[in-house]
Amino acid sequence: MKKLGLLPRIVIAIALGIAIGSFSPEWLIRGAATFNDLFSGFLSFAIPLIIIAFIAPGIGAMGRGAGKALGLTAGIAYASTVIAGLIAFLSATILYPILLGSQASRAFENPEEALLSGYFGIEMTPVMGIMSALLLSFVLGIGISAFKNSILQKGLEEFRTIIQKLIEKIIIPLLPIHIFGIFANMTQGGQVSAIINVFLLVFVMIIILHVLYLVMLYTTAGSLHGKSPFKMLKNMMPAYFTALGTQSSASTIPVTLEQSKKMGVREKTADFCVPLLANIHLAGSTITLVSCAMAVMLIQGDVATFGQIFPFILMLGVTMIAAPGVPGGAVVASLGLLESMLGFSGAMTSLMLALYLAQDSLGTAANVTGDGAISSIVDRFTKRKVKSENAVKAG
């Protein structure tokens, strides 16, 4: 099973959970629930560490280097991420009551009570709260951006490597087992058929939103360059399908670079923008996260309001900066916000993990494909700036 990618392992875990949960005795389900309780506790402990490890050095790295080009690229990427989240919110607000309303009212009146609890639990108190970790990350990130090659910068980069190994070697490999336990527990509680229906409906909506958002991005880029957006989008398909397989924006950088240059982006701009955008532009993942979070809230009987979701989207754009280049990195980095800003319980977080990870590759593919459009937009604005500066010098 190790040789399989994360998505096949998630699918197998869901199928086994449903199959085994339908006939297993209560003691076996409670055993799986015990593992889930321990794993959830460890995740809660790790979340502040993940936030510090990836946000602080990410902000520090962004503060050095290319000045105005960096600010322009980061600003457009952040705006793109926020707009994508708002589109997902509006779509879910309109469609979910129609698509998921009957499922929520029929099967999830008392979702927490239907699940069996584990035999025991171990308290794993986080070293600090979520907001404290975020504030500390901002302070450290801004601080190290002012110093070149500081000891603190190197220490934080080493800390990030340690936490990335923790995610790659422990959290991600154990997630399928965790999801198996979730679905086995939900099956014995009679909830699984409604959950699967929700998965399928949300899955289809997210795919449609990804396509529409990419068309919107490339229409903007195409209008600035006088090119067909669909030809530009077609040119980026190798990057899209590479990301589907790798589930990592970082691993797809060479392909994204090559296709961006073929699309007409100047080499200097592409070489600067693409690696940066691989870490800070997560519009596809934001669409998936917002859509999945609102689906989980709805089936738990909660209605997501704009006042809840908009600050969540704004923080997502920052929290996912330099998210680990591993499958599932975006949702792991966002777990703290789900708990602190949207009030997710342990059961809701577990359901969110299962729902998001089943679609993670699609979000990653949308991210990297969008990177090509933003690189093209930045290239257009920087090209204008160069022409203006040359005209001033000639005058």
Tab-separated table of C-alpha atoms in Angstrom:
chain	number	residue	atom	x	y	z
A	1	MET	CA	0.000	0.000	0.000
A	2	LYS	CA	2.988	2.321	0.575
A	3	LYS	CA	3.835	2.327	-3.132
A	4	LEU	CA	0.400	3.713	-3.961
A	5	GLY	CA	-0.195	7.437	-4.108
A	6	LEU	CA	-2.164	9.155	-1.370
A	7	LEU	CA	-5.427	9.326	-3.334
A	8	PRO	CA	-5.604	5.536	-4.023
A	9	ARG	CA	-4.807	4.880	-0.357
A	10	ILE	CA	-7.603	7.238	0.727
A	11	VAL	CA	-10.067	5.514	-1.612
A	12	ILE	CA	-9.039	2.057	-0.334
A	13	ALA	CA	-9.316	3.261	3.277
A	14	ILE	CA	-12.848	4.590	2.669
A	15	ALA	CA	-13.932	1.360	0.928
A	16	LEU	CA	-12.473	-0.850	3.674
A	17	GLY	CA	-14.002	1.346	6.382
A	18	ILE	CA	-17.455	0.994	4.834
A	19	ALA	CA	-17.063	-2.744	4.259
A	20	ILE	CA	-15.659	-3.615	7.683
A	21	GLY	CA	-17.849	-1.152	9.566
A	22	SER	CA	-20.992	-2.782	8.188
A	23	PHE	CA	-20.435	-6.083	10.029
A	24	SER	CA	-17.654	-5.572	12.617
A	25	PRO	CA	-18.379	-5.977	16.335
A	26	GLU	CA	-18.475	-2.914	18.545
A	27	TRP	CA	-15.124	-3.699	20.219
A	28	LEU	CA	-13.301	-3.495	16.871
A	29	ILE	CA	-14.896	-0.161	15.970
A	30	ARG	CA	-14.008	1.211	19.392
A	31	GLY	CA	-10.430	0.059	18.842
A	32	ALA	CA	-10.304	2.060	15.595
A	33	ALA	CA	-11.918	5.000	17.413
A	34	THR	CA	-9.149	4.814	20.037
A	35	PHE	CA	-6.530	5.226	17.317
A	36	ASN	CA	-8.515	8.121	15.857
A	37	ASP	CA	-8.711	9.869	19.236
A	38	LEU	CA	-4.939	9.520	19.719
A	39	PHE	CA	-4.190	10.651	16.165
A	40	SER	CA	-6.533	13.653	16.480
A	41	GLY	CA	-4.834	14.619	19.731
A	42	PHE	CA	-1.412	14.411	18.106
A	43	LEU	CA	-2.636	16.540	15.181
A	44	SER	CA	-3.899	19.185	17.607
A	45	PHE	CA	-0.479	19.169	19.287
A	46	ALA	CA	1.342	19.466	15.943
A	47	ILE	CA	-0.779	22.245	14.400
A	48	PRO	CA	0.945	25.215	16.147
A	49	LEU	CA	4.331	23.714	15.261
A	50	ILE	CA	3.270	23.366	11.615
A	51	ILE	CA	2.089	26.985	11.535
A	52	ILE	CA	5.383	28.334	12.909
A	53	ALA	CA	7.534	26.005	10.792
A	54	PHE	CA	6.029	27.036	7.469
A	55	ILE	CA	4.679	30.562	7.889
A	56	ALA	CA	7.664	32.198	9.629
A	57	PRO	CA	10.390	31.180	7.128
A	58	GLY	CA	7.909	31.670	4.273
A	59	ILE	CA	7.263	35.300	5.225
A	60	GLY	CA	10.986	35.797	5.861
A	61	ALA	CA	11.889	34.538	2.393
A	62	MET	CA	9.272	36.759	0.747
A	63	GLY	CA	10.737	39.827	2.400
A	64	ARG	CA	14.071	39.463	0.628
A	65	GLY	CA	15.046	39.771	-2.982
A	66	ALA	CA	13.189	41.228	-5.891
A	67	GLY	CA	11.425	44.213	-4.322
A	68	LYS	CA	8.570	45.564	-6.438
A	69	ALA	CA	8.303	42.442	-8.605
A	70	LEU	CA	7.958	40.382	-5.436
A	71	GLY	CA	5.255	42.674	-4.084
A	72	LEU	CA	3.359	42.658	-7.385
A	73	THR	CA	3.476	38.859	-7.711
A	74	ALA	CA	2.543	38.254	-4.079
A	75	GLY	CA	-0.278	40.808	-4.253
A	76	ILE	CA	-1.826	39.290	-7.382
A	77	ALA	CA	-1.446	35.760	-5.978
A	78	TYR	CA	-3.122	36.736	-2.704
A	79	ALA	CA	-5.949	38.538	-4.503
A	80	SER	CA	-6.449	35.482	-6.716
A	81	THR	CA	-6.625	33.208	-3.671
A	82	VAL	CA	-9.159	35.441	-1.883
A	83	ILE	CA	-11.339	35.827	-5.003
A	84	ALA	CA	-11.306	32.049	-5.496
A	85	GLY	CA	-12.433	31.547	-1.892
A	86	LEU	CA	-15.259	34.077	-2.286
A	87	ILE	CA	-16.457	32.375	-5.472
A	88	ALA	CA	-16.512	29.048	-3.610
A	89	PHE	CA	-18.452	30.653	-0.736
A	90	LEU	CA	-21.063	32.202	-3.044
A	91	SER	CA	-21.458	28.971	-5.016
A	92	ALA	CA	-21.830	26.870	-1.866
A	93	THR	CA	-24.273	29.363	-0.330
A	94	ILE	CA	-26.516	29.132	-3.383
A	95	LEU	CA	-26.144	25.431	-4.253
A	96	TYR	CA	-25.619	23.548	-0.981
A	97	PRO	CA	-29.113	24.113	0.449
A	98	ILE	CA	-30.469	22.637	-2.780
A	99	LEU	CA	-27.926	19.820	-3.223
A	100	LEU	CA	-27.185	18.862	0.387
A	101	GLY	CA	-30.115	20.162	2.421
A	102	SER	CA	-32.038	16.882	2.469
A	103	GLN	CA	-28.910	14.914	3.400
A	104	ALA	CA	-28.142	17.202	6.324
A	105	SER	CA	-31.640	17.149	7.800
A	106	ARG	CA	-32.203	13.440	7.261
A	107	ALA	CA	-28.977	11.833	8.439
A	108	PHE	CA	-27.086	14.169	10.735
A	109	GLU	CA	-29.447	15.354	13.435
A	110	ASN	CA	-27.063	14.212	16.196
A	111	PRO	CA	-23.787	13.381	14.396
A	112	GLU	CA	-21.517	13.300	17.442
A	113	GLU	CA	-23.813	10.937	19.379
A	114	ALA	CA	-23.857	8.349	16.571
A	115	LEU	CA	-20.086	7.738	16.756
A	116	LEU	CA	-18.529	5.283	19.194
A	117	SER	CA	-15.823	6.622	21.490
A	118	GLY	CA	-12.408	5.048	21.999
A	119	TYR	CA	-11.338	2.949	24.989
A	120	PHE	CA	-9.021	5.648	26.325
A	121	GLY	CA	-7.415	8.950	25.425
A	122	ILE	CA	-4.146	10.720	26.147
A	123	GLU	CA	-4.068	14.456	26.698
A	124	MET	CA	-1.669	16.102	24.253
A	125	THR	CA	-1.782	19.792	25.109
A	126	PRO	CA	-0.423	22.041	22.326
A	127	VAL	CA	2.539	24.206	23.299
A	128	MET	CA	0.488	27.307	22.409
A	129	GLY	CA	-2.838	28.346	20.918
A	130	ILE	CA	-3.502	28.772	17.199
A	131	MET	CA	-3.614	32.578	17.243
A	132	SER	CA	-0.460	32.723	19.369
A	133	ALA	CA	1.326	30.535	16.810
A	134	LEU	CA	0.134	32.760	13.956
A	135	LEU	CA	1.220	35.965	15.702
A	136	LEU	CA	4.589	34.489	16.635
A	137	SER	CA	5.064	33.358	13.015
A	138	PHE	CA	4.380	36.874	11.714
A	139	VAL	CA	6.779	38.443	14.216
A	140	LEU	CA	9.561	35.948	13.442
A	141	GLY	CA	8.963	36.113	9.679
A	142	ILE	CA	9.056	39.905	9.524
A	143	GLY	CA	12.080	39.920	11.819
A	144	ILE	CA	14.225	37.510	9.815
A	145	SER	CA	13.340	39.306	6.571
A	146	ALA	CA	15.369	42.259	7.846
A	147	PHE	CA	18.548	40.237	8.341
A	148	LYS	CA	20.493	38.403	5.661
A	149	ASN	CA	21.551	34.813	6.468
A	150	SER	CA	20.736	35.216	10.171
A	151	ILE	CA	21.168	32.336	12.612
A	152	LEU	CA	17.436	32.482	13.407
A	153	GLN	CA	16.589	32.153	9.716
A	154	LYS	CA	18.739	29.043	9.381
A	155	GLY	CA	17.273	27.643	12.598
A	156	LEU	CA	13.706	28.155	11.362
A	157	GLU	CA	14.540	26.558	8.016
A	158	GLU	CA	15.930	23.522	9.833
A	159	PHE	CA	12.823	23.453	12.031
A	160	ARG	CA	10.690	23.528	8.877
A	161	THR	CA	12.637	20.534	7.545
A	162	ILE	CA	11.946	18.633	10.786
A	163	ILE	CA	8.208	19.389	10.660
A	164	GLN	CA	8.060	18.548	6.957
A	165	LYS	CA	9.576	15.146	7.756
A	166	LEU	CA	6.988	14.740	10.518
A	167	ILE	CA	4.224	15.370	7.990
A	168	GLU	CA	5.759	13.186	5.266
A	169	LYS	CA	6.793	10.242	7.460
A	170	ILE	CA	4.130	10.154	10.184
A	171	ILE	CA	1.024	12.284	9.589
A	172	ILE	CA	0.433	11.581	5.891
A	173	PRO	CA	1.118	7.790	6.100
A	174	LEU	CA	-1.253	7.475	9.083
A	175	LEU	CA	-4.053	9.527	7.514
A	176	PRO	CA	-5.515	6.580	5.525
A	177	ILE	CA	-5.735	4.552	8.761
A	178	HIS	CA	-7.419	7.502	10.445
A	179	ILE	CA	-9.901	7.833	7.570
A	180	PHE	CA	-10.545	4.069	7.656
A	181	GLY	CA	-11.542	4.415	11.320
A	182	ILE	CA	-13.782	7.408	10.579
A	183	PHE	CA	-15.749	5.567	7.894
A	184	ALA	CA	-15.953	2.335	9.870
A	185	ASN	CA	-17.406	4.328	12.772
A	186	MET	CA	-19.834	6.259	10.572
A	187	THR	CA	-20.951	3.039	8.870
A	188	GLN	CA	-21.920	1.386	12.144
A	189	GLY	CA	-23.755	4.609	13.056
A	190	GLY	CA	-25.787	4.529	9.836
A	191	GLN	CA	-24.334	7.743	8.407
A	192	VAL	CA	-22.110	6.561	5.593
A	193	SER	CA	-24.568	6.521	2.674
A	194	ALA	CA	-25.411	10.182	3.213
A	195	ILE	CA	-21.706	11.052	3.552
A	196	ILE	CA	-20.867	9.359	0.232
A	197	ASN	CA	-23.675	11.266	-1.481
A	198	VAL	CA	-22.273	14.507	-0.070
A	199	PHE	CA	-18.772	13.566	-1.275
A	200	LEU	CA	-19.949	13.004	-4.824
A	201	LEU	CA	-21.992	16.209	-5.066
A	202	VAL	CA	-19.224	18.363	-3.569
A	203	PHE	CA	-16.656	16.645	-5.804
A	204	VAL	CA	-18.570	17.587	-8.965
A	205	MET	CA	-19.131	21.184	-7.831
A	206	ILE	CA	-15.430	21.670	-7.015
A	207	ILE	CA	-14.326	20.419	-10.436
A	208	ILE	CA	-16.710	22.856	-12.146
A	209	LEU	CA	-15.496	25.752	-9.975
A	210	HIS	CA	-11.843	24.944	-10.740
A	211	VAL	CA	-12.521	24.980	-14.487
A	212	LEU	CA	-14.517	28.218	-14.348
A	213	TYR	CA	-11.886	29.943	-12.224
A	214	LEU	CA	-9.041	28.920	-14.539
A	215	VAL	CA	-11.019	30.190	-17.531
A	216	MET	CA	-11.498	33.505	-15.682
A	217	LEU	CA	-7.773	33.789	-14.878
A	218	TYR	CA	-6.694	33.026	-18.429
A	219	THR	CA	-9.322	35.361	-19.881
A	220	THR	CA	-7.705	38.138	-17.829
A	221	ALA	CA	-4.187	37.118	-18.927
A	222	GLY	CA	-5.247	36.681	-22.543
A	223	SER	CA	-6.918	40.105	-22.704
A	224	LEU	CA	-3.716	41.758	-21.448
A	225	HIS	CA	-1.605	40.055	-24.126
A	226	GLY	CA	-4.157	39.942	-26.951
A	227	LYS	CA	-4.071	36.123	-26.985
A	228	SER	CA	-6.734	33.428	-26.914
A	229	PRO	CA	-7.254	32.356	-23.279
A	230	PHE	CA	-8.182	28.848	-24.362
A	231	LYS	CA	-4.956	28.433	-26.346
A	232	MET	CA	-2.990	29.650	-23.328
A	233	LEU	CA	-4.895	27.262	-21.064
A	234	LYS	CA	-4.350	24.376	-23.462
A	235	ASN	CA	-0.615	25.096	-23.385
A	236	MET	CA	-0.586	24.605	-19.586
A	237	MET	CA	-2.268	21.181	-19.641
A	238	PRO	CA	1.033	19.256	-19.202
A	239	ALA	CA	1.519	21.084	-15.895
A	240	TYR	CA	-2.099	20.344	-14.898
A	241	PHE	CA	-1.783	16.597	-15.490
A	242	THR	CA	1.668	16.444	-13.888
A	243	ALA	CA	0.215	18.013	-10.736
A	244	LEU	CA	-2.655	15.521	-10.784
A	245	GLY	CA	-0.097	12.745	-10.497
A	246	THR	CA	2.392	14.298	-8.077
A	247	GLN	CA	-0.147	16.160	-5.869
A	248	SER	CA	2.656	18.673	-5.227
A	249	SER	CA	3.064	22.195	-6.614
A	250	ALA	CA	6.785	22.075	-5.818
A	251	SER	CA	7.332	18.834	-7.761
A	252	THR	CA	5.579	20.327	-10.787
A	253	ILE	CA	7.733	23.496	-10.947
A	254	PRO	CA	9.962	22.291	-13.852
A	255	VAL	CA	6.928	21.530	-16.037
A	256	THR	CA	5.140	24.750	-15.048
A	257	LEU	CA	8.293	26.719	-15.907
A	258	GLU	CA	8.678	25.114	-19.313
A	259	GLN	CA	5.015	25.574	-20.288
A	260	SER	CA	4.915	29.180	-19.040
A	261	LYS	CA	7.869	30.044	-21.274
A	262	LYS	CA	6.230	28.280	-24.227
A	263	MET	CA	3.140	30.387	-23.545
A	264	GLY	CA	5.224	33.526	-24.126
A	265	VAL	CA	6.197	34.554	-20.589
A	266	ARG	CA	9.696	36.057	-20.613
A	267	GLU	CA	12.337	33.705	-19.202
A	268	LYS	CA	13.393	36.116	-16.456
A	269	THR	CA	9.794	36.603	-15.285
A	270	ALA	CA	8.982	32.885	-15.391
A	271	ASP	CA	12.140	31.938	-13.496
A	272	PHE	CA	11.180	34.363	-10.737
A	273	CYS	CA	7.391	33.933	-10.610
A	274	VAL	CA	6.813	30.194	-10.977
A	275	PRO	CA	8.849	28.968	-7.961
A	276	LEU	CA	7.395	31.777	-5.824
A	277	LEU	CA	3.810	31.106	-6.922
A	278	ALA	CA	4.216	27.383	-6.214
A	279	ASN	CA	4.372	28.370	-2.526
A	280	ILE	CA	1.981	31.314	-2.275
A	281	HIS	CA	-0.733	30.880	-4.946
A	282	LEU	CA	-3.272	28.325	-3.741
A	283	ALA	CA	-6.503	29.409	-5.407
A	284	GLY	CA	-7.480	25.844	-6.354
A	285	SER	CA	-6.805	24.563	-2.843
A	286	THR	CA	-8.779	27.481	-1.389
A	287	ILE	CA	-11.795	26.618	-3.538
A	288	THR	CA	-11.561	23.032	-2.298
A	289	LEU	CA	-11.028	23.990	1.352
A	290	VAL	CA	-13.889	26.501	1.482
A	291	SER	CA	-16.258	24.170	-0.382
A	292	CYS	CA	-15.395	21.193	1.835
A	293	ALA	CA	-15.532	23.221	5.066
A	294	MET	CA	-18.975	24.588	4.227
A	295	ALA	CA	-20.203	21.094	3.310
A	296	VAL	CA	-18.991	19.687	6.629
A	297	MET	CA	-20.637	22.561	8.513
A	298	LEU	CA	-23.924	22.035	6.691
A	299	ILE	CA	-24.136	18.298	7.311
A	300	GLN	CA	-23.358	18.980	10.970
A	301	GLY	CA	-26.339	21.332	11.154
A	302	ASP	CA	-24.410	24.627	10.969
A	303	VAL	CA	-24.910	27.345	8.366
A	304	ALA	CA	-21.732	29.165	7.333
A	305	THR	CA	-22.141	32.937	7.247
A	306	PHE	CA	-20.119	35.504	5.321
A	307	GLY	CA	-18.895	36.903	8.645
A	308	GLN	CA	-17.353	33.515	9.448
A	309	ILE	CA	-16.021	32.545	6.031
A	310	PHE	CA	-14.527	35.836	4.812
A	311	PRO	CA	-11.993	36.199	7.673
A	312	PHE	CA	-11.254	32.473	7.249
A	313	ILE	CA	-10.462	33.027	3.554
A	314	LEU	CA	-8.261	36.044	4.328
A	315	MET	CA	-6.277	34.006	6.866
A	316	LEU	CA	-6.050	30.999	4.524
A	317	GLY	CA	-4.187	33.139	2.005
A	318	VAL	CA	-1.507	33.765	4.632
A	319	THR	CA	-1.535	30.474	6.542
A	320	MET	CA	-0.863	28.382	3.450
A	321	ILE	CA	2.246	30.400	2.492
A	322	ALA	CA	5.032	27.905	1.907
A	323	ALA	CA	2.721	25.034	2.868
A	324	PRO	CA	4.634	21.769	2.747
A	325	GLY	CA	5.230	20.444	-0.745
A	326	VAL	CA	3.624	17.143	0.134
A	327	PRO	CA	0.182	15.724	-0.639
A	328	GLY	CA	-2.388	17.152	1.765
A	329	GLY	CA	-0.115	19.982	2.914
A	330	ALA	CA	-2.755	22.707	2.434
A	331	VAL	CA	-5.408	21.054	4.601
A	332	VAL	CA	-2.870	20.199	7.312
A	333	ALA	CA	-1.755	23.842	7.399
A	334	SER	CA	-5.394	25.015	7.636
A	335	LEU	CA	-6.522	22.727	10.481
A	336	GLY	CA	-5.798	25.372	13.097
A	337	LEU	CA	-8.024	27.914	11.329
A	338	LEU	CA	-10.835	25.385	10.977
A	339	GLU	CA	-10.803	24.845	14.725
A	340	SER	CA	-10.197	28.412	15.904
A	341	MET	CA	-12.271	30.372	13.350
A	342	LEU	CA	-15.008	27.952	12.258
A	343	GLY	CA	-15.335	25.995	15.493
A	344	PHE	CA	-14.602	22.562	14.030
A	345	SER	CA	-14.786	19.674	16.500
A	346	GLY	CA	-12.622	16.549	16.280
A	347	ALA	CA	-15.281	14.688	14.283
A	348	MET	CA	-15.690	17.620	11.877
A	349	THR	CA	-11.917	17.889	11.396
A	350	SER	CA	-11.709	14.170	10.627
A	351	LEU	CA	-14.520	14.438	8.101
A	352	MET	CA	-12.839	17.492	6.560
A	353	LEU	CA	-9.592	15.566	6.133
A	354	ALA	CA	-11.358	12.721	4.342
A	355	LEU	CA	-13.383	15.023	2.093
A	356	TYR	CA	-10.452	17.284	1.200
A	357	LEU	CA	-7.807	14.612	0.652
A	358	ALA	CA	-10.055	12.711	-1.762
A	359	GLN	CA	-9.864	15.828	-3.993
A	360	ASP	CA	-6.418	17.175	-3.134
A	361	SER	CA	-4.835	16.480	-6.519
A	362	LEU	CA	-7.512	18.544	-8.293
A	363	GLY	CA	-6.795	21.578	-6.123
A	364	THR	CA	-3.046	21.237	-6.674
A	365	ALA	CA	-3.551	20.950	-10.436
A	366	ALA	CA	-5.665	24.125	-10.443
A	367	ASN	CA	-2.998	25.906	-8.366
A	368	VAL	CA	-0.121	25.233	-10.751
A	369	THR	CA	-2.192	25.863	-13.875
A	370	GLY	CA	-3.211	29.222	-12.445
A	371	ASP	CA	0.470	29.996	-11.812
A	372	GLY	CA	0.965	30.240	-15.567
A	373	ALA	CA	-1.790	32.863	-15.889
A	374	ILE	CA	-0.445	34.963	-13.010
A	375	SER	CA	3.101	34.757	-14.404
A	376	SER	CA	1.735	36.059	-17.699
A	377	ILE	CA	-0.104	38.916	-15.931
A	378	VAL	CA	3.028	39.887	-13.972
A	379	ASP	CA	5.066	39.684	-17.181
A	380	ARG	CA	2.717	42.161	-18.855
A	381	PHE	CA	2.916	44.706	-16.025
A	382	THR	CA	6.690	44.433	-15.618
A	383	LYS	CA	7.131	44.728	-19.391
A	384	ARG	CA	5.193	47.995	-19.337
A	385	LYS	CA	7.377	49.224	-16.504
A	386	VAL	CA	10.568	48.409	-18.433
A	387	LYS	CA	9.262	50.237	-21.529
A	388	SER	CA	8.343	53.259	-19.410
A	389	GLU	CA	11.772	53.362	-17.767
A	390	ASN	CA	13.503	53.052	-21.170
A	391	ALA	CA	11.395	55.924	-22.540
A	392	VAL	CA	12.388	58.132	-19.593
A	393	LYS	CA	16.076	57.310	-20.126
A	394	ALA	CA	15.831	57.990	-23.857
A	395	GLY	CA	14.131	61.343	-23.153
